[in-house]
Structures are given as structure tokens and as C-alpha cells.
Amino acid sequence: MVSPQKSLFTIAGWLLIAESLLIFVPISVLGSAINWPKSLSDPADKILPLLVEHSSAVRFGYLVYLIYSILFWVIASLTIRVLSNEETDSIWLHVANGFGIASTVARCLGIIRWLVAMPALATLYTDPTISTGTRESIAVVYRALNDYAGSVGEVLGVSLFAGLWLAIVSLRILQTRILPRWLGFLGLISATLLGVQLARLFGVDLGAFISISVSVLQLWFLAMGIVLVAKAAKVERNLSAKY
């Protein structure tokens, strides 16, 4: 007999583990190609030639990052199902689900610029036949697009919406105790660190702090996934003992 609860725990657990590890692909590929994510603040004359030189690696790295961002919506929804404990009228869980969707949409909008707009600008910028004035105009367009889409993806998508989703989920863990309380406390720490990144909207340079906050989030994904897989195994053992 297959338990629906065991299936939910198993699927959610392994997808959370996959999400925690998948981020290392864009970090590795884009890091070696364009020094990502530090290069996000680089000027056009530095980053655009690199986009042309390492076009295949950049496209692959950001495509995986796009998959990672879409997968976030899946694990966000499954995590809420785990914590709902068959309760369907919790307003806060509906709100959290909305933040999960908003985070995914904002992330994807931010990433798409590196798969469509930025390669086109890079090709034009490195064309030896264009004038200096045109190249300077492209640099201005690059800066404006990067600042706008970066704010949508990294600041709103990750720092605000994902942080709010995680905060509600963590409070739910502490309230229901369906999962270990330490997961709730770790989640609140991670949500707080993500929230601090909103200071970028006011021109604050956070430097390496962004990497720290994202690393803590990935650690939470991994821990949550391992706990759910272990709970699925426990449910299986209980069913076996019963029957």
C-alpha cells in the first residue's frame, strides 16, 4: 500500500535536495566564464566582450539557473502542502503560495535578460564597425536594463518574495511542529538574511553578504529535503509494521 503522505514527503524531499545542489551548476559554469555573480555589477566594456567570448557557457549556465528558479515554485508549493497537514483554509499558507509564485516570476524575468537581451547587446557592442557613440549608447542601455532586471530578479524575486515565503513557512513549522523546530529557526535566520539584501534598493553595497545569505538558503533547502526523505522512510516503516 502506497501512502499519499509518504509520496508527498519523498517527492518534496528529493526535489528540495536537488534544488539545493542545482545552484552549483550556474555558480561553476558562469563563475569560470564571467566571474559570476560578482560580474553582475561590472560595466559594459568589461562584461559584454566576455558574453561573446563565452557565449555557449553563459547560455548554458543561465538556462540551468532558469530551471533552478522554476523549480523553486514547485518546491515552494510542495513544502506548503507538507505543512498544511490537509488543512486547506489557512490564509497564511495561501499568502505564502502567492509569494512563491511571485518569486518565481520575478526570478525568471531577471534571468531572461541574460538569455535574450544581453547577448544581443554584446554582439552589437563588440562589432568593430560600429561608432564610439553607438557603443556608448549600448553601454547606457546595458546599465539601465541590468539595474532594472537585476532589481526585479535578485531584489524582489529572491530577497523580498522568497524571503516572505520562507518566513511564513518557518513560522508554520514552529507553530505546528510537523517538522523539527530547528528547521523553523534556521528558516527564520535565512529569511532575515535575505531581507537584509533589500538594502540594495537604497544603494547599499553588501559585497560578499549576498553569497552568505544565498548559501544559508541553500543549506535550508538541503536540510529540509533530508528531513522529509527521512520522514518518508519512517512512514514506510510504520506501514510495514502495521500490515
PDB file of N, CA and C in Angstrom, residues 59-120:
ATOM      1  N   ARG A  59      25.083  30.881 -21.929  1.00  0.00           N
ATOM      2  CA  ARG A  59      23.724  30.428 -22.244  1.00  0.00           C
ATOM      3  C   ARG A  59      23.366  29.183 -21.440  1.00  0.00           C
ATOM      4  N   PHE A  60      24.286  28.237 -21.363  1.00  0.00           N
ATOM      5  CA  PHE A  60      24.025  27.006 -20.608  1.00  0.00           C
ATOM      6  C   PHE A  60      23.861  27.309 -19.122  1.00  0.00           C
ATOM      7  N   GLY A  61      24.749  28.127 -18.588  1.00  0.00           N
ATOM      8  CA  GLY A  61      24.698  28.440 -17.160  1.00  0.00           C
ATOM      9  C   GLY A  61      23.407  29.130 -16.764  1.00  0.00           C
ATOM     10  N   TYR A  62      22.989  30.103 -17.560  1.00  0.00           N
ATOM     11  CA  TYR A  62      21.750  30.816 -17.236  1.00  0.00           C
ATOM     12  C   TYR A  62      20.508  29.975 -17.528  1.00  0.00           C
ATOM     13  N   LEU A  63      20.609  29.044 -18.471  1.00  0.00           N
ATOM     14  CA  LEU A  63      19.487  28.141 -18.717  1.00  0.00           C
ATOM     15  C   LEU A  63      19.264  27.237 -17.502  1.00  0.00           C
ATOM     16  N   VAL A  64      20.350  26.738 -16.921  1.00  0.00           N
ATOM     17  CA  VAL A  64      20.239  25.923 -15.712  1.00  0.00           C
ATOM     18  C   VAL A  64      19.716  26.773 -14.555  1.00  0.00           C
ATOM     19  N   TYR A  65      20.172  28.022 -14.484  1.00  0.00           N
ATOM     20  CA  TYR A  65      19.690  28.923 -13.431  1.00  0.00           C
ATOM     21  C   TYR A  65      18.199  29.197 -13.596  1.00  0.00           C
ATOM     22  N   LEU A  66      17.729  29.253 -14.845  1.00  0.00           N
ATOM     23  CA  LEU A  66      16.301  29.434 -15.107  1.00  0.00           C
ATOM     24  C   LEU A  66      15.524  28.207 -14.629  1.00  0.00           C
ATOM     25  N   ILE A  67      16.051  27.019 -14.904  1.00  0.00           N
ATOM     26  CA  ILE A  67      15.412  25.784 -14.426  1.00  0.00           C
ATOM     27  C   ILE A  67      15.373  25.764 -12.905  1.00  0.00           C
ATOM     28  N   TYR A  68      16.461  26.178 -12.283  1.00  0.00           N
ATOM     29  CA  TYR A  68      16.529  26.259 -10.820  1.00  0.00           C
ATOM     30  C   TYR A  68      15.440  27.188 -10.283  1.00  0.00           C
ATOM     31  N   SER A  69      15.226  28.304 -10.948  1.00  0.00           N
ATOM     32  CA  SER A  69      14.236  29.285 -10.498  1.00  0.00           C
ATOM     33  C   SER A  69      12.815  28.769 -10.678  1.00  0.00           C
ATOM     34  N   ILE A  70      12.552  28.062 -11.778  1.00  0.00           N
ATOM     35  CA  ILE A  70      11.234  27.467 -11.989  1.00  0.00           C
ATOM     36  C   ILE A  70      10.978  26.357 -10.973  1.00  0.00           C
ATOM     37  N   LEU A  71      12.011  25.582 -10.670  1.00  0.00           N
ATOM     38  CA  LEU A  71      11.883  24.509  -9.691  1.00  0.00           C
ATOM     39  C   LEU A  71      11.555  25.061  -8.309  1.00  0.00           C
ATOM     40  N   PHE A  72      11.964  26.303  -8.041  1.00  0.00           N
ATOM     41  CA  PHE A  72      11.637  26.907  -6.751  1.00  0.00           C
ATOM     42  C   PHE A  72      10.128  26.948  -6.539  1.00  0.00           C
ATOM     43  N   TRP A  73       9.369  27.270  -7.584  1.00  0.00           N
ATOM     44  CA  TRP A  73       7.904  27.300  -7.443  1.00  0.00           C
ATOM     45  C   TRP A  73       7.369  25.923  -7.077  1.00  0.00           C
ATOM     46  N   VAL A  74       7.934  24.875  -7.663  1.00  0.00           N
ATOM     47  CA  VAL A  74       7.487  23.512  -7.371  1.00  0.00           C
ATOM     48  C   VAL A  74       7.747  23.153  -5.914  1.00  0.00           C
ATOM     49  N   ILE A  75       8.968  23.411  -5.431  1.00  0.00           N
ATOM     50  CA  ILE A  75       9.276  23.037  -4.044  1.00  0.00           C
ATOM     51  C   ILE A  75       8.548  23.947  -3.059  1.00  0.00           C
ATOM     52  N   ALA A  76       8.310  25.207  -3.460  1.00  0.00           N
ATOM     53  CA  ALA A  76       7.561  26.108  -2.582  1.00  0.00           C
ATOM     54  C   ALA A  76       6.148  25.586  -2.374  1.00  0.00           C
ATOM     55  N   SER A  77       5.511  25.126  -3.454  1.00  0.00           N
ATOM     56  CA  SER A  77       4.150  24.609  -3.367  1.00  0.00           C
ATOM     57  C   SER A  77       4.104  23.294  -2.598  1.00  0.00           C
ATOM     58  N   LEU A  78       5.071  22.417  -2.863  1.00  0.00           N
ATOM     59  CA  LEU A  78       5.081  21.120  -2.175  1.00  0.00           C
ATOM     60  C   LEU A  78       5.357  21.289  -0.682  1.00  0.00           C
ATOM     61  N   THR A  79       6.234  22.228  -0.347  1.00  0.00           N
ATOM     62  CA  THR A  79       6.512  22.485   1.068  1.00  0.00           C
ATOM     63  C   THR A  79       5.257  22.966   1.786  1.00  0.00           C
ATOM     64  N   ILE A  80       4.492  23.814   1.126  1.00  0.00           N
ATOM     65  CA  ILE A  80       3.242  24.292   1.719  1.00  0.00           C
ATOM     66  C   ILE A  80       2.257  23.147   1.899  1.00  0.00           C
ATOM     67  N   ARG A  81       2.218  22.222   0.939  1.00  0.00           N
ATOM     68  CA  ARG A  81       1.332  21.054   1.077  1.00  0.00           C
ATOM     69  C   ARG A  81       1.735  20.193   2.256  1.00  0.00           C
ATOM     70  N   VAL A  82       3.047  20.043   2.444  1.00  0.00           N
ATOM     71  CA  VAL A  82       3.529  19.267   3.591  1.00  0.00           C
ATOM     72  C   VAL A  82       3.077  19.909   4.889  1.00  0.00           C
ATOM     73  N   LEU A  83       3.198  21.219   4.978  1.00  0.00           N
ATOM     74  CA  LEU A  83       2.904  21.927   6.217  1.00  0.00           C
ATOM     75  C   LEU A  83       1.413  22.181   6.417  1.00  0.00           C
ATOM     76  N   SER A  84       0.610  22.028   5.359  1.00  0.00           N
ATOM     77  CA  SER A  84      -0.827  22.245   5.507  1.00  0.00           C
ATOM     78  C   SER A  84      -1.476  21.150   6.331  1.00  0.00           C
ATOM     79  N   ASN A  85      -0.856  19.946   6.311  1.00  0.00           N
ATOM     80  CA  ASN A  85      -1.388  18.810   7.074  1.00  0.00           C
ATOM     81  C   ASN A  85      -2.873  18.620   6.770  1.00  0.00           C
ATOM     82  N   GLU A  86      -3.190  18.681   5.435  1.00  0.00           N
ATOM     83  CA  GLU A  86      -4.552  18.506   4.920  1.00  0.00           C
ATOM     84  C   GLU A  86      -5.494  19.648   5.324  1.00  0.00           C
ATOM     85  N   GLU A  87      -4.942  20.760   5.793  1.00  0.00           N
ATOM     86  CA  GLU A  87      -5.742  21.943   6.089  1.00  0.00           C
ATOM     87  C   GLU A  87      -5.740  22.841   4.859  1.00  0.00           C
ATOM     88  N   THR A  88      -6.907  23.168   4.348  1.00  0.00           N
ATOM     89  CA  THR A  88      -6.991  23.898   3.075  1.00  0.00           C
ATOM     90  C   THR A  88      -7.457  25.340   3.229  1.00  0.00           C
ATOM     91  N   ASP A  89      -7.803  25.761   4.441  1.00  0.00           N
ATOM     92  CA  ASP A  89      -8.360  27.103   4.607  1.00  0.00           C
ATOM     93  C   ASP A  89      -7.423  28.060   5.337  1.00  0.00           C
ATOM     94  N   SER A  90      -6.140  27.717   5.414  1.00  0.00           N
ATOM     95  CA  SER A  90      -5.186  28.594   6.088  1.00  0.00           C
ATOM     96  C   SER A  90      -4.834  29.766   5.180  1.00  0.00           C
ATOM     97  N   ILE A  91      -5.221  30.965   5.590  1.00  0.00           N
ATOM     98  CA  ILE A  91      -4.979  32.150   4.775  1.00  0.00           C
ATOM     99  C   ILE A  91      -3.494  32.399   4.601  1.00  0.00           C
ATOM    100  N   TRP A  92      -2.709  32.128   5.643  1.00  0.00           N
ATOM    101  CA  TRP A  92      -1.279  32.400   5.569  1.00  0.00           C
ATOM    102  C   TRP A  92      -0.573  31.459   4.597  1.00  0.00           C
ATOM    103  N   LEU A  93      -1.042  30.218   4.504  1.00  0.00           N
ATOM    104  CA  LEU A  93      -0.445  29.301   3.535  1.00  0.00           C
ATOM    105  C   LEU A  93      -0.788  29.729   2.110  1.00  0.00           C
ATOM    106  N   HIS A  94      -1.981  30.277   1.903  1.00  0.00           N
ATOM    107  CA  HIS A  94      -2.340  30.806   0.582  1.00  0.00           C
ATOM    108  C   HIS A  94      -1.462  32.015   0.242  1.00  0.00           C
ATOM    109  N   VAL A  95      -1.223  32.855   1.234  1.00  0.00           N
ATOM    110  CA  VAL A  95      -0.349  34.020   1.029  1.00  0.00           C
ATOM    111  C   VAL A  95       1.068  33.564   0.687  1.00  0.00           C
ATOM    112  N   ALA A  96       1.556  32.565   1.429  1.00  0.00           N
ATOM    113  CA  ALA A  96       2.898  32.041   1.167  1.00  0.00           C
ATOM    114  C   ALA A  96       3.000  31.474  -0.245  1.00  0.00           C
ATOM    115  N   ASN A  97       1.954  30.778  -0.682  1.00  0.00           N
ATOM    116  CA  ASN A  97       1.956  30.231  -2.036  1.00  0.00           C
ATOM    117  C   ASN A  97       2.019  31.348  -3.069  1.00  0.00           C
ATOM    118  N   GLY A  98       1.310  32.452  -2.800  1.00  0.00           N
ATOM    119  CA  GLY A  98       1.364  33.599  -3.698  1.00  0.00           C
ATOM    120  C   GLY A  98       2.762  34.194  -3.774  1.00  0.00           C
ATOM    121  N   PHE A  99       3.436  34.279  -2.637  1.00  0.00           N
ATOM    122  CA  PHE A  99       4.803  34.791  -2.633  1.00  0.00           C
ATOM    123  C   PHE A  99       5.738  33.853  -3.398  1.00  0.00           C
ATOM    124  N   GLY A 100       5.493  32.545  -3.305  1.00  0.00           N
ATOM    125  CA  GLY A 100       6.310  31.586  -4.054  1.00  0.00           C
ATOM    126  C   GLY A 100       6.168  31.777  -5.551  1.00  0.00           C
ATOM    127  N   ILE A 101       4.929  32.004  -5.998  1.00  0.00           N
ATOM    128  CA  ILE A 101       4.691  32.245  -7.424  1.00  0.00           C
ATOM    129  C   ILE A 101       5.329  33.568  -7.854  1.00  0.00           C
ATOM    130  N   ALA A 102       5.154  34.613  -7.040  1.00  0.00           N
ATOM    131  CA  ALA A 102       5.726  35.926  -7.368  1.00  0.00           C
ATOM    132  C   ALA A 102       7.243  35.856  -7.447  1.00  0.00           C
ATOM    133  N   SER A 103       7.848  35.100  -6.537  1.00  0.00           N
ATOM    134  CA  SER A 103       9.299  34.950  -6.547  1.00  0.00           C
ATOM    135  C   SER A 103       9.773  34.287  -7.832  1.00  0.00           C
ATOM    136  N   THR A 104       9.067  33.245  -8.247  1.00  0.00           N
ATOM    137  CA  THR A 104       9.454  32.529  -9.464  1.00  0.00           C
ATOM    138  C   THR A 104       9.345  33.417 -10.693  1.00  0.00           C
ATOM    139  N   VAL A 105       8.246  34.155 -10.802  1.00  0.00           N
ATOM    140  CA  VAL A 105       8.045  35.038 -11.958  1.00  0.00           C
ATOM    141  C   VAL A 105       9.122  36.122 -11.999  1.00  0.00           C
ATOM    142  N   ALA A 106       9.392  36.742 -10.849  1.00  0.00           N
ATOM    143  CA  ALA A 106      10.402  37.807 -10.803  1.00  0.00           C
ATOM    144  C   ALA A 106      11.788  37.271 -11.129  1.00  0.00           C
ATOM    145  N   ARG A 107      12.135  36.109 -10.588  1.00  0.00           N
ATOM    146  CA  ARG A 107      13.437  35.497 -10.891  1.00  0.00           C
ATOM    147  C   ARG A 107      13.583  35.260 -12.387  1.00  0.00           C
ATOM    148  N   CYS A 108      12.549  34.656 -12.986  1.00  0.00           N
ATOM    149  CA  CYS A 108      12.618  34.320 -14.408  1.00  0.00           C
ATOM    150  C   CYS A 108      12.748  35.570 -15.264  1.00  0.00           C
ATOM    151  N   LEU A 109      12.028  36.633 -14.902  1.00  0.00           N
ATOM    152  CA  LEU A 109      12.144  37.891 -15.647  1.00  0.00           C
ATOM    153  C   LEU A 109      13.568  38.437 -15.560  1.00  0.00           C
ATOM    154  N   GLY A 110      14.194  38.291 -14.402  1.00  0.00           N
ATOM    155  CA  GLY A 110      15.561  38.759 -14.247  1.00  0.00           C
ATOM    156  C   GLY A 110      16.555  37.939 -15.047  1.00  0.00           C
ATOM    157  N   ILE A 111      16.340  36.634 -15.097  1.00  0.00           N
ATOM    158  CA  ILE A 111      17.287  35.744 -15.785  1.00  0.00           C
ATOM    159  C   ILE A 111      17.174  35.857 -17.295  1.00  0.00           C
ATOM    160  N   ILE A 112      15.946  36.051 -17.788  1.00  0.00           N
ATOM    161  CA  ILE A 112      15.723  36.095 -19.238  1.00  0.00           C
ATOM    162  C   ILE A 112      16.597  37.139 -19.925  1.00  0.00           C
ATOM    163  N   ARG A 113      16.948  38.202 -19.210  1.00  0.00           N
ATOM    164  CA  ARG A 113      17.770  39.244 -19.844  1.00  0.00           C
ATOM    165  C   ARG A 113      19.110  38.703 -20.304  1.00  0.00           C
ATOM    166  N   TRP A 114      19.631  37.689 -19.586  1.00  0.00           N
ATOM    167  CA  TRP A 114      20.934  37.126 -19.935  1.00  0.00           C
ATOM    168  C   TRP A 114      20.844  36.087 -21.050  1.00  0.00           C
ATOM    169  N   LEU A 115      19.640  35.649 -21.376  1.00  0.00           N
ATOM    170  CA  LEU A 115      19.458  34.683 -22.456  1.00  0.00           C
ATOM    171  C   LEU A 115      19.021  35.341 -23.757  1.00  0.00           C
ATOM    172  N   VAL A 116      18.479  36.569 -23.669  1.00  0.00           N
ATOM    173  CA  VAL A 116      17.961  37.231 -24.863  1.00  0.00           C
ATOM    174  C   VAL A 116      18.602  38.608 -25.076  1.00  0.00           C
ATOM    175  N   ALA A 117      18.323  39.547 -24.172  1.00  0.00           N
ATOM    176  CA  ALA A 117      18.728  40.938 -24.386  1.00  0.00           C
ATOM    177  C   ALA A 117      20.238  41.142 -24.312  1.00  0.00           C
ATOM    178  N   MET A 118      20.873  40.623 -23.276  1.00  0.00           N
ATOM    179  CA  MET A 118      22.301  40.865 -23.085  1.00  0.00           C
ATOM    180  C   MET A 118      23.173  40.280 -24.194  1.00  0.00           C
ATOM    181  N   PRO A 119      22.917  39.050 -24.671  1.00  0.00           N
ATOM    182  CA  PRO A 119      23.710  38.555 -25.799  1.00  0.00           C
ATOM    183  C   PRO A 119      23.571  39.424 -27.048  1.00  0.00           C
ATOM    184  N   ALA A 120      22.357  39.950 -27.277  1.00  0.00           N
ATOM    185  CA  ALA A 120      22.164  40.830 -28.441  1.00  0.00           C
ATOM    186  C   ALA A 120      22.961  42.119 -28.278  1.00  0.00           C
TER     187      ALA A 120
END
